[in-house]
Coordinates of C-alpha atoms in Angstrom, one line a residue:
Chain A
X1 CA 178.3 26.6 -20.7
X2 CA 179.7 25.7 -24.3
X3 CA 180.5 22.5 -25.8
X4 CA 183.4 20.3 -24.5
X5 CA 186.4 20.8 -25.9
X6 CA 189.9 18.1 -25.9
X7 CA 191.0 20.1 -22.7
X8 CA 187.9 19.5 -21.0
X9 CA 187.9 15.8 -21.8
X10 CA 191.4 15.4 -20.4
X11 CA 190.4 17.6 -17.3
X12 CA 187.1 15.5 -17.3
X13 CA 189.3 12.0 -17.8
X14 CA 191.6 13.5 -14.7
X15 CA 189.7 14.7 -12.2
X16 CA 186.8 11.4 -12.6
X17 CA 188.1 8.5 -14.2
X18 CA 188.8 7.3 -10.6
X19 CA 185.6 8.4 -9.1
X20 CA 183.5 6.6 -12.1
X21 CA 186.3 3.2 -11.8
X22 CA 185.6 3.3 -8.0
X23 CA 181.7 3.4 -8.5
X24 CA 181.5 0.9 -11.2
X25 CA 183.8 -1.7 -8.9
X26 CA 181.6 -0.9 -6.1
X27 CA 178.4 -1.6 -7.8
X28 CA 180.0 -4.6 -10.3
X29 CA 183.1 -5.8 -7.9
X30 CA 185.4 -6.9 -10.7
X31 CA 187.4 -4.8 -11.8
X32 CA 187.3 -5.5 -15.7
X33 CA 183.8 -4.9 -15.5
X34 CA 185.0 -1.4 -14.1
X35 CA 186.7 -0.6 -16.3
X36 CA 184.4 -1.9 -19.5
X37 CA 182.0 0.5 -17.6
X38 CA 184.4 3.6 -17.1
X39 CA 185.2 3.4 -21.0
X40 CA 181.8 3.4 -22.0
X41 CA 181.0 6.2 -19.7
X42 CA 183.7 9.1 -20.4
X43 CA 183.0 7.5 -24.7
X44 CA 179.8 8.2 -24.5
X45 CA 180.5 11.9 -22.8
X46 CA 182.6 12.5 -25.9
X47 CA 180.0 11.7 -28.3
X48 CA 177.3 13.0 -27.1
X49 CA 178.9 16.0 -25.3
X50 CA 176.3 17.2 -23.1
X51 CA 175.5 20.9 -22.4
X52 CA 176.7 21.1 -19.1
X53 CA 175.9 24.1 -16.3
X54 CA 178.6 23.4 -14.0
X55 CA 181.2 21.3 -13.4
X56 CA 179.1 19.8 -10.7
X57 CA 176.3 19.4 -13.6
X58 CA 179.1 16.8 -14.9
X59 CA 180.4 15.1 -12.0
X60 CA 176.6 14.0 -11.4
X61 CA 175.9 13.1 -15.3
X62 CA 179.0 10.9 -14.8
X63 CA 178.2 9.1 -11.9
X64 CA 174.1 9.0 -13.1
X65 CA 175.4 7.2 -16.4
X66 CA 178.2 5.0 -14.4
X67 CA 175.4 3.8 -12.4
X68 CA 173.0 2.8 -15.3
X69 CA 175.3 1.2 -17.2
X70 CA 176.4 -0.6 -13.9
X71 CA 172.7 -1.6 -13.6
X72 CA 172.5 -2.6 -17.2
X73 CA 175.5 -5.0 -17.1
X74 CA 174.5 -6.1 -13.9
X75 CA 170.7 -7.0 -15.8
X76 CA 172.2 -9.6 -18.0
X77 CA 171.8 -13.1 -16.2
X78 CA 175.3 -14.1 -17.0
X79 CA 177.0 -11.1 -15.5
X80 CA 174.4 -11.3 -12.5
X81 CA 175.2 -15.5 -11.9
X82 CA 179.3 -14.4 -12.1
X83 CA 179.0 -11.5 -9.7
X84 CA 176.6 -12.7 -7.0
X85 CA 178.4 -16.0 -7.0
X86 CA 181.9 -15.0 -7.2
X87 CA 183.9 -13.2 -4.4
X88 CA 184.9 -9.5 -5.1
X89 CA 187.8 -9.3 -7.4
X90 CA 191.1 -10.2 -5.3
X91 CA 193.3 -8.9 -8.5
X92 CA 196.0 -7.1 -6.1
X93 CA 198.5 -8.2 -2.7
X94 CA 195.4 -7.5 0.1
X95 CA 196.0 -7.6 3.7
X96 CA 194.1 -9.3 6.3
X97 CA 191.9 -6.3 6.8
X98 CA 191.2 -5.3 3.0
X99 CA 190.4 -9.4 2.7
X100 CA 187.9 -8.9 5.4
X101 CA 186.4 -5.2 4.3
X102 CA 186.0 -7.2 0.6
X103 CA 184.3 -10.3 2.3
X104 CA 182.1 -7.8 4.3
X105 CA 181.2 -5.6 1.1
X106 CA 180.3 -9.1 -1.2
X107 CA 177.6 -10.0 1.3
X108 CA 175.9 -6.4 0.5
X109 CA 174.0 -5.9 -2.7
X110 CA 175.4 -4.2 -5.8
X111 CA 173.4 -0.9 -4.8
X112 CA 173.8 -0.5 -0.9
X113 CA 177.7 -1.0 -2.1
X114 CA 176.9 2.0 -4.4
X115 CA 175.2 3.9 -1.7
X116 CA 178.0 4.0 0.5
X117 CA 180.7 4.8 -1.9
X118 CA 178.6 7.6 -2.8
X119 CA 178.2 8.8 1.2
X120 CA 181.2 7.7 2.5
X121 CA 184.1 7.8 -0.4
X122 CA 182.4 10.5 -2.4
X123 CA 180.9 12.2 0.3
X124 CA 177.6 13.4 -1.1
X125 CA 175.0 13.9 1.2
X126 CA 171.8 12.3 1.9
X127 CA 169.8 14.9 -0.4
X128 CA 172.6 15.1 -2.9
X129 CA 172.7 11.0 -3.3
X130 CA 168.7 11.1 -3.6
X131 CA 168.5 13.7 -5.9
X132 CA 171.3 11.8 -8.4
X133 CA 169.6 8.3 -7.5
X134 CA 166.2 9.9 -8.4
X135 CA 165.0 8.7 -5.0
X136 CA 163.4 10.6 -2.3
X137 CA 166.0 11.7 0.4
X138 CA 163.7 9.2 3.1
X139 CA 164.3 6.4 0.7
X140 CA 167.7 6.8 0.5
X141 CA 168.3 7.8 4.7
X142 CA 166.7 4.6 5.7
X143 CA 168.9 2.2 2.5
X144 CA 171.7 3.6 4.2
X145 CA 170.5 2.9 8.1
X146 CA 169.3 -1.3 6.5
X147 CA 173.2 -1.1 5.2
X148 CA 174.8 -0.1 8.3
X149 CA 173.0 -2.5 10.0
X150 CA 173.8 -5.2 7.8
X151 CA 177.9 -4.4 7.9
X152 CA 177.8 -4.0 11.7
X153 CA 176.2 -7.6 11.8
X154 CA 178.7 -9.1 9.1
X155 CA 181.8 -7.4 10.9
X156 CA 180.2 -8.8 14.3
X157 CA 180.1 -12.3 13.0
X158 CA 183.4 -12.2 11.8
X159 CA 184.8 -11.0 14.9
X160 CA 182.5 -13.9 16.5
Chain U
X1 CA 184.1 3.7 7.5
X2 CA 187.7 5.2 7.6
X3 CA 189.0 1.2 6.5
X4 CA 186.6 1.2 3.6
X5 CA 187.7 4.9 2.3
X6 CA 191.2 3.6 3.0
X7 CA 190.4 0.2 1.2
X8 CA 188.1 2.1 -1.9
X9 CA 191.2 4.5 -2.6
X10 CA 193.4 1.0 -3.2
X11 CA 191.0 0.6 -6.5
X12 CA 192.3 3.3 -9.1
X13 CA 191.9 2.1 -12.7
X14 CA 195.7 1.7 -14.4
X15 CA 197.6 4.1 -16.0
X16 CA 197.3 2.3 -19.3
X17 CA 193.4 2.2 -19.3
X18 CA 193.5 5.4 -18.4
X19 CA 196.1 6.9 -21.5
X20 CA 194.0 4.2 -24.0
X21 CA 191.0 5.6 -23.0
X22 CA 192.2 9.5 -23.1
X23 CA 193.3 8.1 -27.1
X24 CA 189.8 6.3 -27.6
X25 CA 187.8 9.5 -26.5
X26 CA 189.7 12.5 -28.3
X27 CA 190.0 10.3 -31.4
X28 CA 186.1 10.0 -30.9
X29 CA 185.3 13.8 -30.1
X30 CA 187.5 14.5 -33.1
X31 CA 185.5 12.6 -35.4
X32 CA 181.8 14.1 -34.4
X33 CA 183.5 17.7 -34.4
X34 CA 184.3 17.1 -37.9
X35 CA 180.3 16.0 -38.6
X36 CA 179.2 18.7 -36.5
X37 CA 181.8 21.4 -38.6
X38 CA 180.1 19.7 -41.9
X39 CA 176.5 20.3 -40.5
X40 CA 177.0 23.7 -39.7
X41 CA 178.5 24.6 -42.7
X42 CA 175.7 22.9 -44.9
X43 CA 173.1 24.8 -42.5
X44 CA 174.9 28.0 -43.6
X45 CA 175.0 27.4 -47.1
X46 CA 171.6 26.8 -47.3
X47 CA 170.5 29.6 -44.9
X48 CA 172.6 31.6 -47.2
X49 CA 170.7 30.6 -50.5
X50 CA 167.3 30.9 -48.9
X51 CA 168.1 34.3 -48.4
X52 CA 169.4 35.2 -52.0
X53 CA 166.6 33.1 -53.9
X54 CA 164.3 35.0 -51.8
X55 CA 165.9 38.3 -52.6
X56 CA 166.0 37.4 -56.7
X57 CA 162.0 36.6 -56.4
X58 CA 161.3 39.8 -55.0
X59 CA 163.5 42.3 -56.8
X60 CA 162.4 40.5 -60.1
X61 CA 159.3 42.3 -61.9
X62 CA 156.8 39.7 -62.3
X63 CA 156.5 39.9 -58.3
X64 CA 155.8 42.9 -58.1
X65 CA 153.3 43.0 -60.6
X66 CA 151.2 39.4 -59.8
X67 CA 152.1 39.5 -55.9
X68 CA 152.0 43.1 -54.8
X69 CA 149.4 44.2 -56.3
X70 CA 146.4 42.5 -55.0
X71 CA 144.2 44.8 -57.8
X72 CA 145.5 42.2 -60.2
X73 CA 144.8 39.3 -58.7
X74 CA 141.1 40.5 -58.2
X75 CA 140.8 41.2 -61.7
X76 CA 142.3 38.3 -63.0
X77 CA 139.9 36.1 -61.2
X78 CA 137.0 38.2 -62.0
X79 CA 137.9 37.6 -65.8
X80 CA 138.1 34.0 -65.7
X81 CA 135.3 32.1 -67.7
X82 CA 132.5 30.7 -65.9
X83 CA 132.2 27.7 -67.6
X84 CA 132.7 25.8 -65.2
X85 CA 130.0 27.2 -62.6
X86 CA 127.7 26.4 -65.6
X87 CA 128.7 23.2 -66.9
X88 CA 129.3 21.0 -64.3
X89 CA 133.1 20.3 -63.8
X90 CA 133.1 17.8 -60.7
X91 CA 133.5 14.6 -60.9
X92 CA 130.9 12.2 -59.9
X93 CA 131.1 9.3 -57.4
X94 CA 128.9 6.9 -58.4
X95 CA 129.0 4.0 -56.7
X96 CA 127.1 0.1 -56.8
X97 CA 127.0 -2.2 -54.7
X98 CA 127.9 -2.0 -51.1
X99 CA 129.8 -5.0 -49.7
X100 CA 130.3 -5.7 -46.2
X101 CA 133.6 -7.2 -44.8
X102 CA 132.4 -9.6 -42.5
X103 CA 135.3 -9.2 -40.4
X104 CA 135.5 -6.0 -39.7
X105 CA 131.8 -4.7 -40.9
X106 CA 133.2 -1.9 -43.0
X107 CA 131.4 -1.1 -46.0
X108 CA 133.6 -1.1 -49.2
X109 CA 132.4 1.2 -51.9
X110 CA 133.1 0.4 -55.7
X111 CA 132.4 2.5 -58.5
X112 CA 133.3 5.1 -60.9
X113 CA 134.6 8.1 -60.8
X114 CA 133.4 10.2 -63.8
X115 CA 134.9 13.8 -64.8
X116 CA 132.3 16.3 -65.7
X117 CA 131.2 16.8 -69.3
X118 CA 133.4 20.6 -70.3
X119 CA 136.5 19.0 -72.0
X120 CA 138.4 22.2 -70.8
X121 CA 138.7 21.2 -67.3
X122 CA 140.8 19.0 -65.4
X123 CA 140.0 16.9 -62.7
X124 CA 143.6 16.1 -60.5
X125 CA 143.5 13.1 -58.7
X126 CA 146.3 14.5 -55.7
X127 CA 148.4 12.2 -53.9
X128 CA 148.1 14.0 -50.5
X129 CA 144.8 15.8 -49.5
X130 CA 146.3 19.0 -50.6
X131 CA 145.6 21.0 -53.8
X132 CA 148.7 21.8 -54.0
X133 CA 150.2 18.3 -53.6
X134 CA 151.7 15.6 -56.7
X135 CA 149.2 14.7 -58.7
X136 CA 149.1 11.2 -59.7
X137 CA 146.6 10.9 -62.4
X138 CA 144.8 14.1 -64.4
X139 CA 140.6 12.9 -65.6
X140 CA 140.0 15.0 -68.4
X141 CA 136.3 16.2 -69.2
X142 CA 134.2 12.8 -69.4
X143 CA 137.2 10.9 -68.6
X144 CA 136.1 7.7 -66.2
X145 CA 137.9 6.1 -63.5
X146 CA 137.3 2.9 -61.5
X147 CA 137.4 3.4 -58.2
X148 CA 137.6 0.1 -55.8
X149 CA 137.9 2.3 -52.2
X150 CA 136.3 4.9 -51.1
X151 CA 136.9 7.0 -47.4
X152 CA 133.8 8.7 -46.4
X153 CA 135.5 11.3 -44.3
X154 CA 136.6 14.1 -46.6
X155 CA 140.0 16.5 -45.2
X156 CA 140.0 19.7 -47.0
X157 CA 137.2 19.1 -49.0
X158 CA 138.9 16.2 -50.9
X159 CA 138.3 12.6 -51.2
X160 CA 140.2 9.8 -50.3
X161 CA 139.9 6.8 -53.1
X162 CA 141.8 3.7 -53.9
X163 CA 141.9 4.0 -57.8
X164 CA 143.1 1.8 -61.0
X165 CA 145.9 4.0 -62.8
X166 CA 144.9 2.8 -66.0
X167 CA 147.9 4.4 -67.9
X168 CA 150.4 2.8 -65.4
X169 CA 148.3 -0.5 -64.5
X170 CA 148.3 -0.3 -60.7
X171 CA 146.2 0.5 -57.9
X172 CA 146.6 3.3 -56.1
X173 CA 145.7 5.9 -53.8
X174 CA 144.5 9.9 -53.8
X175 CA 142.5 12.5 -53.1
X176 CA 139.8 14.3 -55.5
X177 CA 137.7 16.4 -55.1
X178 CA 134.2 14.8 -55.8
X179 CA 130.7 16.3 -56.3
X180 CA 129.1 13.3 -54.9
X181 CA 125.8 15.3 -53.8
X182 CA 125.2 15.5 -57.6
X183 CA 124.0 11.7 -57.2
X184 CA 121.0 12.9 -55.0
X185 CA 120.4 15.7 -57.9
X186 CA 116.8 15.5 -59.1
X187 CA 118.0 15.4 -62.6
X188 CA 120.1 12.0 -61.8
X189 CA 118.5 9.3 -61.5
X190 CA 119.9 5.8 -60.5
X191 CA 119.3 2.7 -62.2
X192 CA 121.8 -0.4 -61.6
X193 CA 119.6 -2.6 -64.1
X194 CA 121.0 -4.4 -67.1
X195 CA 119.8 -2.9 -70.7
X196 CA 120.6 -3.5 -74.0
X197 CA 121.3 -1.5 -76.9
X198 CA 117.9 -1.4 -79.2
X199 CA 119.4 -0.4 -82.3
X200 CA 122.0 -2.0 -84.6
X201 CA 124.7 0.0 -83.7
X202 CA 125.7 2.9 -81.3
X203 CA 128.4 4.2 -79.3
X204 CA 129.6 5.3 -75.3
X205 CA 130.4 9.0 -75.2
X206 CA 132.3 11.0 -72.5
X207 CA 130.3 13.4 -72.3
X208 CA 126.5 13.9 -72.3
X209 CA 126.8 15.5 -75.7
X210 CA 126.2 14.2 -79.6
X211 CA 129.3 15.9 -80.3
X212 CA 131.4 14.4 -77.5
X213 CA 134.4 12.0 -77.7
X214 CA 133.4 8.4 -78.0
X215 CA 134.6 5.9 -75.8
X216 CA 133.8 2.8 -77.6
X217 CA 131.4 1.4 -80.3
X218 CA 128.7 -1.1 -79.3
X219 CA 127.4 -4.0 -81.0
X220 CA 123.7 -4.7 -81.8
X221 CA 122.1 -5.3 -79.3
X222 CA 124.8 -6.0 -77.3
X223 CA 124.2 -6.0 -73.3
X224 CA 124.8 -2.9 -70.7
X225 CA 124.7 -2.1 -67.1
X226 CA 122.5 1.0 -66.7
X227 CA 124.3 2.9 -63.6
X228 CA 121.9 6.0 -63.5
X229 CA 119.8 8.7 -65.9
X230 CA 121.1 12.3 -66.2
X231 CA 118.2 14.3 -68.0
X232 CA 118.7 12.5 -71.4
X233 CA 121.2 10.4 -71.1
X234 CA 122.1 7.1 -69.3
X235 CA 125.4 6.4 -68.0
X236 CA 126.2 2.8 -68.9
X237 CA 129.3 0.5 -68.4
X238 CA 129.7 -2.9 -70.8
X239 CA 129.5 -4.9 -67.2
X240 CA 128.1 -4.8 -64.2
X241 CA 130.4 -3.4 -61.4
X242 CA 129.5 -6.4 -59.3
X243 CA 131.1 -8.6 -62.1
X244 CA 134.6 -6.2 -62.4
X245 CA 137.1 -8.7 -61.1
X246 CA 139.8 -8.9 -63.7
X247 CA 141.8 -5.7 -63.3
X248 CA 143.5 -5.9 -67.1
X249 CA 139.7 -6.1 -68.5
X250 CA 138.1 -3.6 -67.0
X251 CA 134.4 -2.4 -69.1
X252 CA 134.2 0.6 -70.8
X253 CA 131.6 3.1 -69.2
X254 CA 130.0 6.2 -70.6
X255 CA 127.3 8.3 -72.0
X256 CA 124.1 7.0 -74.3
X257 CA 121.1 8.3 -75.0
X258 CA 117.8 7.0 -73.7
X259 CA 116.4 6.4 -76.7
X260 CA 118.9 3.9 -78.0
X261 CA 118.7 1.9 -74.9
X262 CA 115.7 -0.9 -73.6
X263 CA 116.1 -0.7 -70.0
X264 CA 114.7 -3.6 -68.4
X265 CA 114.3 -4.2 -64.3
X266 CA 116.4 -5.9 -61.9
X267 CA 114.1 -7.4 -59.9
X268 CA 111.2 -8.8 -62.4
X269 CA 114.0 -10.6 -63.5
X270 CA 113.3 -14.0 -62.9
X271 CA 117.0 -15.6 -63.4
X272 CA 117.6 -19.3 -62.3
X273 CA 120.6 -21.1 -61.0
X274 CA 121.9 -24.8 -61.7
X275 CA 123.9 -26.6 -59.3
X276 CA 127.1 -27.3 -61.2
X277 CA 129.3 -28.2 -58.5
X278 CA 129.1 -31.6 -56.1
X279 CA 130.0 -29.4 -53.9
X280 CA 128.3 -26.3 -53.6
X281 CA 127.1 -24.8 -50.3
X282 CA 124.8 -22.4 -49.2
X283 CA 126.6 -20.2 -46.7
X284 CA 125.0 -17.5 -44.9
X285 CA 127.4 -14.6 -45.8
X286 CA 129.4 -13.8 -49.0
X287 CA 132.7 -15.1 -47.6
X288 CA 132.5 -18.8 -47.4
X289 CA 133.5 -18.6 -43.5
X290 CA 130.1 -18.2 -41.9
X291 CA 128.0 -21.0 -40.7
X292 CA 126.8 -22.9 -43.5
X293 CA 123.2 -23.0 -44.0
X294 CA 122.6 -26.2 -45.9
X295 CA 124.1 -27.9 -49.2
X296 CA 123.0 -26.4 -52.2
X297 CA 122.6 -29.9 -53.5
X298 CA 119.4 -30.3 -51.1
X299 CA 118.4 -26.9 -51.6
X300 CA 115.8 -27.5 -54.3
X301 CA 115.4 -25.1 -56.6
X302 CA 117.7 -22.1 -56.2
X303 CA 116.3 -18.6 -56.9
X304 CA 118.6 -15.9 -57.8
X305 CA 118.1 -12.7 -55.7
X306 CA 121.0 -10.3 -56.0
X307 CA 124.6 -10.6 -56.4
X308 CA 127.7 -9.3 -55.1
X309 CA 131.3 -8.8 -55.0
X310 CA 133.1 -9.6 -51.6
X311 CA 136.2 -7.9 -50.5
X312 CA 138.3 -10.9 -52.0
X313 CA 137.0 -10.6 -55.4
X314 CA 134.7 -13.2 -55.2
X315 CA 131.4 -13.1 -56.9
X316 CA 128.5 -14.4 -54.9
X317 CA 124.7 -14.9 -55.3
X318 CA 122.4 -14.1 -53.4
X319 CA 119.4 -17.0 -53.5
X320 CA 116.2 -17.7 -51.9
X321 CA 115.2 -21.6 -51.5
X322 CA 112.2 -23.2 -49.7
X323 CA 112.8 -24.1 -46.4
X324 CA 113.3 -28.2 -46.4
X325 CA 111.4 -28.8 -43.4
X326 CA 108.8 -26.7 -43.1
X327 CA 108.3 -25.9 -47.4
X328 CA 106.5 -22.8 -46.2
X329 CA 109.3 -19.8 -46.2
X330 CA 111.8 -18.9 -48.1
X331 CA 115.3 -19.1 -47.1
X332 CA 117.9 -16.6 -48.2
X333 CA 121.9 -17.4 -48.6
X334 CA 124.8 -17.1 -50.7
X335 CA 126.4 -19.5 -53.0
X336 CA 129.7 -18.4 -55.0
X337 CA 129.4 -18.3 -59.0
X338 CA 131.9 -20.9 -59.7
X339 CA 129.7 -23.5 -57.7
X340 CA 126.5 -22.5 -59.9
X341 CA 125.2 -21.5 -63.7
X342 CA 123.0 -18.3 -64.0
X343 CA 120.6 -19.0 -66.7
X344 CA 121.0 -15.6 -68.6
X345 CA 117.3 -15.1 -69.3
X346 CA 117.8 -11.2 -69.6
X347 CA 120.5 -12.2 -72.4
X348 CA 117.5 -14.3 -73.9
X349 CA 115.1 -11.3 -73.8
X350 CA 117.5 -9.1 -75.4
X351 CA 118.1 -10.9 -78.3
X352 CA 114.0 -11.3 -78.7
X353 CA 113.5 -7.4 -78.5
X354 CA 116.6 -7.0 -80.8
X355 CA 114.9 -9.5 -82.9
X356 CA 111.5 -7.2 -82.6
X357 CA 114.0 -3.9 -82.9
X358 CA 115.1 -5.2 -86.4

């Protein structure tokens, strides 16, 4: 596949900027932090402009490179103080059940909540998710039984 | 699930972000096109002129006659003079004393580098071990060259050597190609023992030849350090090596005939020391930073043995003393030369045989 051109930027910016902001809030749960991370990402496609294969080739790039940089930001002991000790960001009008669904996701850590946007909201499979996450697809199968464990307790004890 | 898909698709990044971030990345892609379209184009250009410099050099005579026709080159090498498979045109190595770094036991080599005797051929002193690389400094025919560093391992046949660049006054590194079996040559012959000259006057030559440049004029009877014997002829330096420790005065070394030289030995050289210094130690190593033996002040009489130049410059003696407690062996140490006066009894001999000579 050739070089990226402006059109396949815009394209790119369309069709991922949501995906890679989505991913990014799940992993940071702020959404300025989202979106410092989505910027970085889709700069840093322009500049370096990978070869890509396919259009899946970039879709997985991006959400590779959103993850890191989540992990990086999430590295610095400042960042990692404000995020595990704040709530998830409550920047918008949420209902009762979107206040609970935030509550449940803040007691999860930064990567099950990337785990299940991935499986759930992005809908890759188990293989898929491992092969991106550099994990084997085991790994991954039994992360993703600990987190659905873990939310069916929270949402239990909430009920409770 | 379906309430966190439905609760995930609530968080979409604003409409704003999203038009400053479309501005930030064009305006970014733009500007690395524009480095790329310069890269390319200088890759071309150069691609370009590669190609006609390449197509001049072989369209142009000369090639054709030097390069394509290898009958030529075999007969242009066959008709070169031999002079210098006769005369010898390799440097020497000759080195003096060997110092050992207490630190790190490496043996540091000091010496001189001396170009052979046929004034017609070069010796290049290469700055990578390449022949074909910068040279730094050219030794002419007899030409010498004080060399502080030596690498034992050779790469391509060439030398590695830590050099003073006389005409430039710096140290510095190269490569040279250096004969240094010639040293264990059966006509060379090494001496490292002080000598004087026995006549009223005389002269250092480059070369081992009456008729070859001089390098300087020496004094009657004035003192040399004998490095080795080559048929004939001694090579001789106005100092010792061991005592080279001022860059900007370095001795003059080169050619003098036997016969206008009185060698005398190193070792039947009975040179005594004087305690000058309140606090002058014996120390077991030429460094000062090994266990200290005892206080030169309680040492007795000092014998001088042998001296040396450490890796700081530093000239040390070597000197035997009678063990204190047991006055039966004799106990060998260092002491540095500011800390002591060395009687100069060979000084005192030369001046008597001069005095005989004349």
């Amino acid at each position: 596949m050739k070089l990226l051109c402006e059109h396949d930027f815009r394209m790119a910016l369309e069709r991922h900027a949501s995906m890679v902001y989505r991913l990014a809030y799940a992993r940071t749960g702020n959404a300025a932090d989202a979106e410092d991370i989505c910027q970085d990402v889709f700069l840093s496609l322009s500049t370096k402009n990978p070869d890509f294969e396919t259009v899946d080739d970039m879709k997985a790039w991006l959400i590779r490179v959103t993850i890191n940089r989540a992990n990086t930001l999430w590295r610095t002991a400042w960042r990692r103080r404000v995020i595990l000790d704040g709530p998830l960001d409550n920047s918008e009008e949420e209902s009762q059940e979107d206040l609970m669904i935030r509550e449940a996701l803040s007691e999860l850590s930064g990567k099950d909540r990337i785990l299940i946007q991935l499986h759930y909201f992005e809908g890759y499979k188990l293989e898929e998710i491992a092969k991106i996450q550099r994990k084997s697809s085991t790994t991954v199968r039994s992360q993703l039984h600990r987190v659905h464990k873990k939310l069916r307790r929270i949402f239990k004890e909430e009920r409770a | 699930m379906d309430r966190y898909v439905e609760y995930m698709n609530k968080k979409r990044p604003s409409v704003a972000f999203l038009n400053e971030l479309e501005d930030a990345m064009i305006s970014s892609w733009r500007k690395r096109a524009r480095v790329r379209l310069v890269q390319k184009y200088v890759t071309i250009t150069a691609a370009f002129a590669c190609v006609l410099i390449g197509i001049v050099y072989v369209t142009t005579p000369n090639f054709e006659d030097v390069i394509a026709s290898p009958q030529n080159v075999f007969s242009a090498s066959e008709s070169e003079p031999s002079n210098a498979q006769i005369e010898p045109y390799l440097p020497l190595y000759i080195s003096d004393t060997t110092v050992q770094d207490p630190k790190v036991g490496t043996y540091y080599l000091y010496g001189a580098l001396v170009a052979g005797v046929n004034q017609n051929v070069e010796t290049p002193i290469y700055a990578e071990a390449s022949n074909g690389s910068h040279t730094l400094l050219t030794l002419h025919g007899g030409d010498c060259c004080w060399i502080y560093d030596v690498n034992a391992e050779k790469v391509n046949g060439l030398t590695k050597v830590r050099f003073w660049d006389e005409k430039n006054g710096h140290m510095d590194t190269g490569w040279v190609l250096v004969d240094d079996s010639n040293i264990e040559n059966s006509l060379t012959e090494e001496l490292f023992r002080p000598g004087w000259l026995a006549y009223e006057s005389g002269v250092l030559r480059y070369g081992r030849d009456d008729s070859a440049e001089v390098v300087c004029d020496l004094s009657e009877g004035q003192n040399l350090y004998l490095i080795m014997r080559n048929g004939n002829w001694i090579l001789a330096s106005t100092a010792p090596f061991s005592q080279v420790n001022d860059i900007n005065h370095m001795p003059e070394i080169g050619w003098i005939k036997v016969e206008e030289i009185v060698v005398s030995n190193w070792a039947e050289n009975d040179r005594s020391l004087t305690v000058v210094s309140d606090n002058a130690v014996v120390y077991d190593r030429p460094n000062g930073e090994v266990c200290i033996t005892v206080p030169a002040t309680y040492a007795g009489n000092l014998r001088y043995e042998d001296e040396t130049l450490n890796v700081y410059g530093e000239i040390w003696y070597r000197v035997s003393y009678m063990n204190i407690e047991t006055n039966q062996e004799r106990v060998f140490g260092y002491v540095l030369d500011s800390q002591v006066k060395l009687s100069s009894h060979y000084e005192d001999e030369g001046d008597k045989a001069n005095s005989a000579n004349r």
